[in-house]
Amino acid sequence: MGKTLLTSLLCIYLTFAFCVIYTDARRSVTKIGRDAVTPGRSNFTYICDPARYAQLGLDIKSFPFCDKTLSYQVRARDLVNQMTLYEKVRQLGNRAYGAPRIGLPEYEWWSEALHGLSNVGPGTFFDDSVAHATSFPTPILTTASFNESLWNTIGKAVSTEARALYNLGHAGLTFWSPTINVARDPRWGRIIETPGEDPFVVGTYAANYVRGLQDVEGTEHYKDLNSRPLKVSACCKHFTAYDVDNWKGVQRYTFDAKVTEQDLAETFNRPFQMCVQNGDVSSVMCSYNRVNGIPACADPILLKQTVREDWNLHGYIVADCLDLDCGVYYTDNVENAVKHGKVREALVDRSLQYLYVVLMRLGIFDGHSQYNSLGINDVCSNEHIELAAEAAREGIVLLKNDNGILPLATGKYPSLAVVGPHANASIAMIGNYAFDPWNKGTPCRYITPLNGFSSYGRVNYAAGCSNVKCPDGSLIGPAVQVATTSDATIIVAGIDLSIEAESRDRLDLLLPGKQTDLIIQVANASKGPVVLVIMSAGGVDISFAKNNPKIHAILWSGYPGEEGGQAIADIIFGKYNPGGRLPVTWYQADYVDKLPITSMQLRPDDSNGYPGRTYKFFDGPTVFPFGYGLSYTKFNYTLKAATNRLPIKLTKFQHCHDLPYKNGTFKPSCPAIAIDDMRCPKNFKLAVEVKNVGNRDGDEVVLVYSQPPFGIVGTHIKNLIAFQKVFVAAGTSETIQFAINACQGLGIVDSSGNALLPSGAHTIIVGDGAIVFPIQLTYR
């Protein structure tokens, strides 16, 4: 790319965003807030500590940016104004070099906290004094719990460990997590990082996890959100329409995502809007790809108009390593660009002010005294380790349980064959953005499946494959042999980061290599019940196992984190009753033969014969549908109360909006109103009694969907609008109250990207159709 174009894009970008560009500084220790750190205990300072300035030989009174009586905006402006142009541009990379002349130390922006602290990114590091951090299940499994409070609690635990490492000189306070792109296609390699395929679920996860990371107790409803204190700073990424990494030669760095305004508003952007508006995230990362020909990180409509102005971001925007220079281009070249009139210095100033306001909110300039006591004892605490196990147990999904074979009775099966490529999994369980083996650092501990099952019986182990790619059948024989001599058999199979990962999209939905042969042969030989456990993020076509009567039960465990093996064993032996639900559709293998991953459209493309995507637009056969999950008990639903009519009185400023209807269907005289023209004060309510009619206590996830009035062209099949997880003791019932905003629950997006609230008979569906009732919305 020529320098003229680079300079032009830089000028566009600096107009509305602070850009942090990745560098190769793998171990550049974050220096802000930590002068003379002693490993192993809390011993730190903050930038505007008078004693620190005295030690530096500087008069703190000469620097208004250290005056706590001034607003953060005023202080940040003064800080930037005190810098020379050279000093300013030295702050434009992920490694900010600081300005010693005015007492500003270095800072490393890049740290990761996708599902626990990570050694990925130079801002956080581990050594002999701080060797571990809690590794929770990857987001795709945690999402399967459909438990908002769990998502928030994990965020709180991760931020507590982050604050502890910050005090110990091993981390910064800015974390480029979570990933909240919608899992549009089952082949995408980064589904492991996402909260699934439903934009409402993804956005709800994002808001809860971000709140857990960022919120300082007691300041959640701060009046001035631009100065609201932060525990750590989170970043929702990658905005937007990013879900192709490396597929048949198509690379994310150059891919141009051709998306409709309808899909952009309805699917790709919605989680980010929820993250900004509901989660009050302090950073958004733009994505590698182009969107309709324009690099996502250089699109003023997406970033300036949408994120900053429409959604009112309180924070900064960070660039990912896209097709612009991925290194130190800004720090090396912006000074010359300003001097030659290519970029206005005022744009650099404004971008830096966004940056430093966030650091001030974090307490890096003034301190956050409530976190001073955090240290090594707050990392890998017993509470956090148990939370990791609980998250895995809540997320694991029971997919098959013929004749109620599970749970296995403790003591009835004294010998257990535990076989398969994941039977002794450890590193595979923690997925990506955790602990890369080429850097120091590990989880608190690993409880492998072998470890977990050893607490329930005598384990006979055989891998059956040399790795998940299972290139040949040479190791199947020993696995078959242990199955013939054991009282029960557990096969732990699936895929791992060698199959699905960042920069690695899948080509098919099948188990790799000889895994299917391994599973079938072991099942045929087993003398006792056979349980299949699948580790994966995206769905796998295991129809052969679903339909095989010799495979009695199937569990999906995602990538269950450091405690995953114990969680799997606890569920199989009934210590915990599974209640997870699939956050993605598991398609049949031939689905990927019908359309390329690069076709971004969600709705069916009849002109090319492409099917729809996700449960909202695909009505074909599946292996397991979105939201599927069994329990060891049975629940019945009863509708106790519901809103059936929603009359809305229009003002003279609200005008009817047309909608296309299918021929022969009824079309109201006022088909819809633009949601932007409404205050949307109306809620509709429903009360659902959930009764546990089985003999085991259990959790039930209640899913509420809406369907738009019949006949409207191009709408979704159904749309998830609310969910809640509830514990119900055996033989008892609980009543769940839902109050759902009419615009959020019944709204649609038309082909031009307009958010509309249609009139007519909407349909509410609870669960798999256990409850169905209409709501008549009318305008007058």
Coordinates of N, CA and C in Angstrom, one line a residue, residues 591-734:
Y591 N -24.2 -29.1 4.9 CA -24.5 -27.7 4.9 C -23.4 -26.9 4.3
V592 N -22.1 -27.2 4.6 CA -21.0 -26.4 4.2 C -20.8 -26.6 2.7
D593 N -21.4 -27.6 2.1 CA -21.2 -27.8 0.6 C -22.2 -26.9 -0.2
K594 N -23.1 -26.2 0.6 CA -24.2 -25.5 -0.1 C -23.9 -24.0 -0.2
L595 N -22.8 -23.5 0.5 CA -22.5 -22.1 0.4 C -21.1 -21.8 0.9
P596 N -20.4 -20.8 0.4 CA -19.1 -20.5 0.9 C -19.2 -19.7 2.1
I597 N -18.1 -19.8 2.9 CA -18.1 -19.0 4.2 C -18.1 -17.5 3.9
T598 N -17.6 -17.1 2.7 CA -17.5 -15.7 2.3 C -18.8 -15.1 1.9
S599 N -19.8 -15.8 1.7 CA -21.2 -15.3 1.5 C -21.7 -14.8 2.8
M600 N -21.8 -13.5 3.0 CA -22.1 -12.9 4.3 C -23.6 -12.8 4.6
Q601 N -24.4 -13.0 3.7 CA -25.8 -12.8 3.8 C -26.4 -13.9 4.8
L602 N -27.2 -13.4 5.8 CA -27.9 -14.3 6.8 C -29.1 -14.9 6.2
R603 N -29.9 -14.2 5.4 CA -31.1 -14.8 4.8 C -30.8 -15.7 3.7
P604 N -31.6 -16.6 3.3 CA -31.4 -17.5 2.2 C -31.1 -16.6 0.9
D605 N -30.2 -17.0 0.1 CA -29.9 -16.4 -1.2 C -30.4 -17.3 -2.3
D606 N -31.7 -17.0 -2.7 CA -32.3 -17.9 -3.7 C -31.6 -17.8 -5.0
S607 N -31.0 -16.7 -5.3 CA -30.4 -16.5 -6.6 C -29.2 -17.5 -6.8
N608 N -28.5 -17.8 -5.7 CA -27.4 -18.7 -5.7 C -27.7 -20.1 -5.1
G609 N -28.9 -20.2 -4.6 CA -29.3 -21.5 -4.0 C -28.7 -21.7 -2.6
Y610 N -28.3 -20.6 -1.9 CA -27.7 -20.7 -0.6 C -28.7 -20.7 0.5
P611 N -28.6 -21.6 1.4 CA -29.5 -21.6 2.6 C -29.3 -20.5 3.5
G612 N -30.2 -20.3 4.4 CA -30.0 -19.2 5.4 C -29.0 -19.7 6.5
R613 N -28.7 -18.7 7.4 CA -27.7 -19.0 8.4 C -28.3 -18.7 9.8
T614 N -27.9 -19.5 10.8 CA -28.3 -19.4 12.2 C -29.8 -19.9 12.3
Y615 N -30.2 -20.1 13.5 CA -31.6 -20.6 13.7 C -32.6 -19.6 13.2
K616 N -32.2 -18.3 13.1 CA -33.2 -17.2 12.7 C -33.6 -17.3 11.2
F617 N -32.7 -17.9 10.4 CA -33.0 -17.9 9.0 C -32.8 -19.3 8.3
F618 N -32.4 -20.3 9.0 CA -32.2 -21.6 8.5 C -33.3 -22.5 9.0
D619 N -34.1 -23.1 8.1 CA -35.2 -24.0 8.5 C -35.0 -25.4 8.0
G620 N -33.7 -25.8 7.7 CA -33.4 -27.1 7.2 C -33.1 -28.1 8.4
P621 N -32.8 -29.3 8.1 CA -32.5 -30.3 9.1 C -31.2 -30.0 9.8
T622 N -31.1 -30.3 11.1 CA -29.9 -30.1 11.9 C -29.5 -31.3 12.7
V623 N -28.3 -31.4 13.1 CA -27.9 -32.5 14.1 C -28.5 -32.1 15.4
F624 N -28.3 -30.9 15.9 CA -28.9 -30.4 17.1 C -29.2 -28.9 16.9
P625 N -30.3 -28.4 17.2 CA -30.7 -27.0 17.0 C -30.1 -26.1 18.1
F626 N -30.1 -24.8 17.8 CA -29.7 -23.8 18.7 C -30.7 -23.9 19.9
G627 N -30.1 -23.8 21.1 CA -30.9 -23.8 22.3 C -31.2 -25.2 22.9
Y628 N -30.7 -26.2 22.2 CA -31.0 -27.6 22.6 C -30.1 -28.0 23.8
G629 N -30.7 -28.8 24.7 CA -30.1 -29.3 25.8 C -31.0 -30.1 26.7
L630 N -30.5 -31.3 27.2 CA -31.4 -32.1 28.0 C -31.0 -32.0 29.5
S631 N -31.8 -32.6 30.3 CA -31.6 -32.6 31.8 C -31.8 -34.0 32.3
Y632 N -31.4 -34.3 33.6 CA -31.7 -35.5 34.2 C -33.1 -35.5 34.9
T633 N -33.7 -34.4 34.8 CA -35.1 -34.3 35.2 C -36.0 -33.8 34.1
K634 N -37.3 -33.5 34.4 CA -38.2 -33.1 33.4 C -38.9 -31.8 34.0
F635 N -39.1 -30.8 33.1 CA -39.8 -29.6 33.5 C -41.0 -29.4 32.6
N636 N -42.1 -28.9 33.2 CA -43.3 -28.5 32.5 C -43.5 -27.0 32.7
Y637 N -44.0 -26.4 31.6 CA -44.3 -24.9 31.6 C -45.8 -24.7 31.6
T638 N -46.2 -23.6 32.4 CA -47.5 -23.1 32.4 C -47.5 -21.6 32.3
L639 N -48.3 -21.1 31.4 CA -48.4 -19.6 31.3 C -49.4 -19.1 32.3
K640 N -48.9 -18.3 33.2 CA -49.7 -17.9 34.3 C -50.3 -16.5 34.0
A641 N -49.7 -15.7 33.3 CA -50.2 -14.4 32.9 C -49.5 -13.9 31.7
A642 N -50.1 -13.1 30.8 CA -49.5 -12.6 29.6 C -50.3 -11.4 29.1
T643 N -49.5 -10.5 28.5 CA -50.1 -9.3 27.7 C -50.5 -9.9 26.4
N644 N -51.8 -9.6 26.0 CA -52.3 -10.0 24.7 C -52.5 -8.9 23.7
R645 N -52.6 -7.6 24.2 CA -52.8 -6.5 23.4 C -51.9 -5.4 23.7
L646 N -51.4 -4.7 22.7 CA -50.5 -3.5 22.8 C -51.0 -2.4 21.9
P647 N -52.0 -1.6 22.4 CA -52.4 -0.5 21.6 C -51.5 0.7 21.8
I648 N -51.0 1.3 20.8 CA -50.1 2.4 20.8 C -50.7 3.6 20.1
K649 N -50.8 4.8 20.8 CA -51.3 6.0 20.3 C -50.2 6.8 19.6
L650 N -50.4 7.1 18.4 CA -49.4 7.9 17.6 C -49.6 9.4 17.8
T651 N -48.5 10.1 17.8 CA -48.5 11.5 17.8 C -48.5 12.0 16.3
K652 N -48.7 13.3 16.2 CA -48.7 13.9 14.8 C -47.3 13.8 14.1
F653 N -46.3 13.5 14.9 CA -44.9 13.5 14.4 C -44.5 12.1 14.0
Q654 N -45.4 11.1 14.3 CA -45.1 9.7 13.9 C -45.9 9.3 12.7
H655 N -45.2 8.7 11.8 CA -45.9 8.4 10.5 C -45.7 6.9 10.1
C656 N -46.7 6.4 9.5 CA -46.7 5.0 9.1 C -45.6 4.7 8.1
H657 N -45.0 3.6 8.3 CA -43.9 3.1 7.4 C -44.4 1.8 6.7
D658 N -44.2 1.8 5.4 CA -44.7 0.7 4.6 C -43.8 -0.5 4.8
L659 N -44.4 -1.7 4.6 CA -43.6 -3.0 4.7 C -44.2 -3.9 3.5
P660 N -43.3 -4.6 2.9 CA -43.7 -5.6 1.9 C -44.4 -6.8 2.5
Y661 N -45.5 -7.2 2.0 CA -46.3 -8.4 2.4 C -46.4 -9.3 1.3
K662 N -46.5 -10.6 1.6 CA -46.7 -11.6 0.6 C -48.1 -11.5 0.0
N663 N -48.2 -11.8 -1.3 CA -49.5 -11.8 -1.9 C -50.5 -12.6 -1.2
G664 N -51.7 -12.1 -1.0 CA -52.8 -12.9 -0.4 C -52.8 -12.9 1.1
T665 N -51.9 -12.1 1.7 CA -51.9 -12.0 3.2 C -52.4 -10.6 3.6
F666 N -52.9 -10.6 4.8 CA -53.5 -9.3 5.3 C -52.4 -8.3 5.7
K667 N -52.6 -7.1 5.2 CA -51.6 -6.0 5.4 C -52.4 -4.9 6.2
P668 N -51.9 -4.5 7.4 CA -52.6 -3.4 8.2 C -52.5 -2.1 7.4
S669 N -53.4 -1.2 7.7 CA -53.4 0.1 7.1 C -52.1 0.9 7.5
C670 N -51.7 0.7 8.7 CA -50.4 1.3 9.2 C -49.4 0.2 9.5
P671 N -48.7 -0.3 8.5 CA -47.9 -1.5 8.7 C -46.8 -1.4 9.8
A672 N -46.2 -0.2 10.0 CA -45.1 -0.1 11.0 C -44.8 1.3 11.3
I673 N -44.1 1.5 12.4 CA -43.6 2.8 12.7 C -42.1 2.7 12.9
A674 N -41.3 3.7 12.5 CA -39.8 3.7 12.7 C -39.6 3.8 14.2
I675 N -38.7 2.9 14.7 CA -38.4 2.9 16.1 C -37.7 4.1 16.5
D676 N -36.9 4.7 15.6 CA -36.2 6.0 16.0 C -37.2 7.1 16.2
D677 N -38.4 7.0 15.8 CA -39.5 8.0 16.0 C -40.3 7.8 17.3
M678 N -39.9 6.7 18.0 CA -40.7 6.3 19.2 C -39.8 6.4 20.4
R679 N -40.5 6.6 21.5 CA -39.7 6.5 22.8 C -39.7 5.1 23.4
C680 N -40.6 4.3 22.8 CA -40.7 2.8 23.2 C -40.9 2.6 24.6
P681 N -41.9 3.3 25.2 CA -42.1 3.1 26.6 C -42.9 1.8 27.0
K682 N -43.5 1.2 26.0 CA -44.4 0.1 26.3 C -43.6 -1.2 26.5
N683 N -44.0 -1.9 27.5 CA -43.5 -3.3 27.8 C -44.7 -4.3 27.7
F684 N -44.4 -5.5 27.3 CA -45.4 -6.5 27.4 C -44.8 -7.5 28.4
K685 N -45.7 -8.2 29.1 CA -45.3 -9.1 30.2 C -45.8 -10.5 30.0
L686 N -45.1 -11.4 30.6 CA -45.6 -12.8 30.7 C -45.0 -13.4 32.0
A687 N -45.7 -14.3 32.6 CA -45.3 -15.0 33.7 C -45.4 -16.5 33.4
V688 N -44.3 -17.2 33.6 CA -44.2 -18.6 33.2 C -43.8 -19.4 34.5
E689 N -44.7 -20.4 34.8 CA -44.4 -21.3 35.9 C -43.6 -22.5 35.3
V690 N -42.5 -22.7 36.0 CA -41.6 -23.9 35.6 C -41.7 -24.9 36.7
K691 N -42.3 -26.1 36.4 CA -42.4 -27.1 37.4 C -41.5 -28.3 37.1
N692 N -40.8 -28.7 38.1 CA -39.9 -29.8 38.0 C -40.7 -31.1 38.4
V693 N -41.1 -31.8 37.4 CA -41.9 -33.0 37.6 C -41.1 -34.3 37.7
G694 N -39.7 -34.1 37.8 CA -38.9 -35.3 37.9 C -38.5 -35.5 39.4
N695 N -37.5 -36.4 39.6 CA -37.0 -36.7 40.9 C -35.7 -36.1 41.2
R696 N -35.1 -35.2 40.4 CA -33.8 -34.6 40.7 C -34.0 -33.1 40.6
D697 N -33.3 -32.4 41.5 CA -33.2 -30.9 41.4 C -32.5 -30.6 40.1
G698 N -32.8 -29.4 39.5 CA -32.1 -29.1 38.3 C -32.3 -27.6 37.9
D699 N -31.5 -27.2 37.0 CA -31.6 -25.9 36.4 C -32.3 -26.0 35.1
E700 N -33.1 -25.0 34.8 CA -33.8 -24.9 33.5 C -33.6 -23.5 32.9
V701 N -33.2 -23.5 31.6 CA -33.1 -22.3 30.9 C -34.4 -22.0 30.1
V702 N -35.1 -21.0 30.4 CA -36.3 -20.6 29.8 C -36.0 -19.6 28.7
L703 N -36.3 -20.0 27.4 CA -36.0 -19.2 26.2 C -37.3 -18.7 25.7
V704 N -37.4 -17.4 25.4 CA -38.6 -16.7 24.9 C -38.3 -16.1 23.5
Y705 N -39.0 -16.5 22.5 CA -38.9 -16.1 21.2 C -40.1 -15.3 20.7
S706 N -39.9 -14.5 19.7 CA -41.0 -13.8 19.1 C -41.0 -14.1 17.6
Q707 N -42.2 -14.1 17.0 CA -42.3 -14.2 15.5 C -43.1 -13.0 15.1
P708 N -42.7 -12.3 14.0 CA -43.4 -11.2 13.5 C -44.7 -11.6 12.8
P709 N -45.6 -10.6 12.6 CA -46.9 -10.9 11.9 C -46.7 -11.7 10.6
F710 N -47.6 -12.6 10.4 CA -47.5 -13.5 9.2 C -47.6 -12.6 8.0
G711 N -46.8 -12.9 7.0 CA -46.9 -12.3 5.7 C -45.9 -11.3 5.3
I712 N -45.2 -10.8 6.4 CA -44.1 -9.8 6.1 C -43.0 -10.4 5.4
V713 N -42.5 -9.9 4.3 CA -41.5 -10.5 3.5 C -40.1 -10.3 4.1
G714 N -39.3 -11.3 4.2 CA -37.9 -11.2 4.5 C -37.6 -11.1 6.0
T715 N -38.5 -11.5 6.9 CA -38.3 -11.5 8.3 C -37.7 -12.8 8.8
H716 N -37.3 -12.8 10.1 CA -36.7 -14.0 10.7 C -37.8 -15.1 10.9
I717 N -37.4 -16.3 11.1 CA -38.3 -17.4 11.4 C -38.7 -17.2 12.8
K718 N -37.8 -16.9 13.7 CA -38.1 -16.6 15.1 C -36.9 -15.8 15.6
N719 N -37.0 -15.2 16.8 CA -36.0 -14.3 17.3 C -36.0 -14.4 18.8
L720 N -34.9 -14.8 19.4 CA -34.8 -14.8 20.9 C -34.8 -13.4 21.5
I721 N -35.8 -13.2 22.4 CA -35.9 -11.9 23.0 C -35.7 -11.8 24.5
A722 N -35.7 -13.0 25.1 CA -35.5 -13.0 26.6 C -35.1 -14.4 27.0
F723 N -34.3 -14.5 28.1 CA -34.0 -15.9 28.6 C -33.7 -15.7 30.1
Q724 N -33.9 -16.8 30.8 CA -33.5 -16.8 32.2 C -33.3 -18.2 32.7
K725 N -32.2 -18.3 33.5 CA -31.9 -19.6 34.1 C -32.5 -19.7 35.5
V726 N -33.2 -20.8 35.8 CA -33.8 -20.9 37.1 C -33.5 -22.3 37.7
F727 N -33.2 -22.3 39.0 CA -33.1 -23.6 39.7 C -34.4 -24.0 40.3
V728 N -34.8 -25.2 40.0 CA -36.1 -25.7 40.5 C -35.8 -27.1 41.2
A729 N -36.2 -27.1 42.5 CA -36.0 -28.4 43.2 C -37.0 -29.4 42.8
A730 N -36.7 -30.7 42.9 CA -37.6 -31.7 42.4 C -39.0 -31.6 43.1
G731 N -40.0 -31.7 42.3 CA -41.4 -31.7 42.9 C -41.9 -30.3 43.2
T732 N -41.1 -29.2 42.9 CA -41.5 -27.9 43.2 C -41.6 -27.1 41.9
S733 N -42.0 -25.8 42.0 CA -42.2 -25.0 40.8 C -41.6 -23.6 41.2
E734 N -41.2 -22.9 40.1 CA -40.8 -21.5 40.2 C -41.5 -20.7 39.1

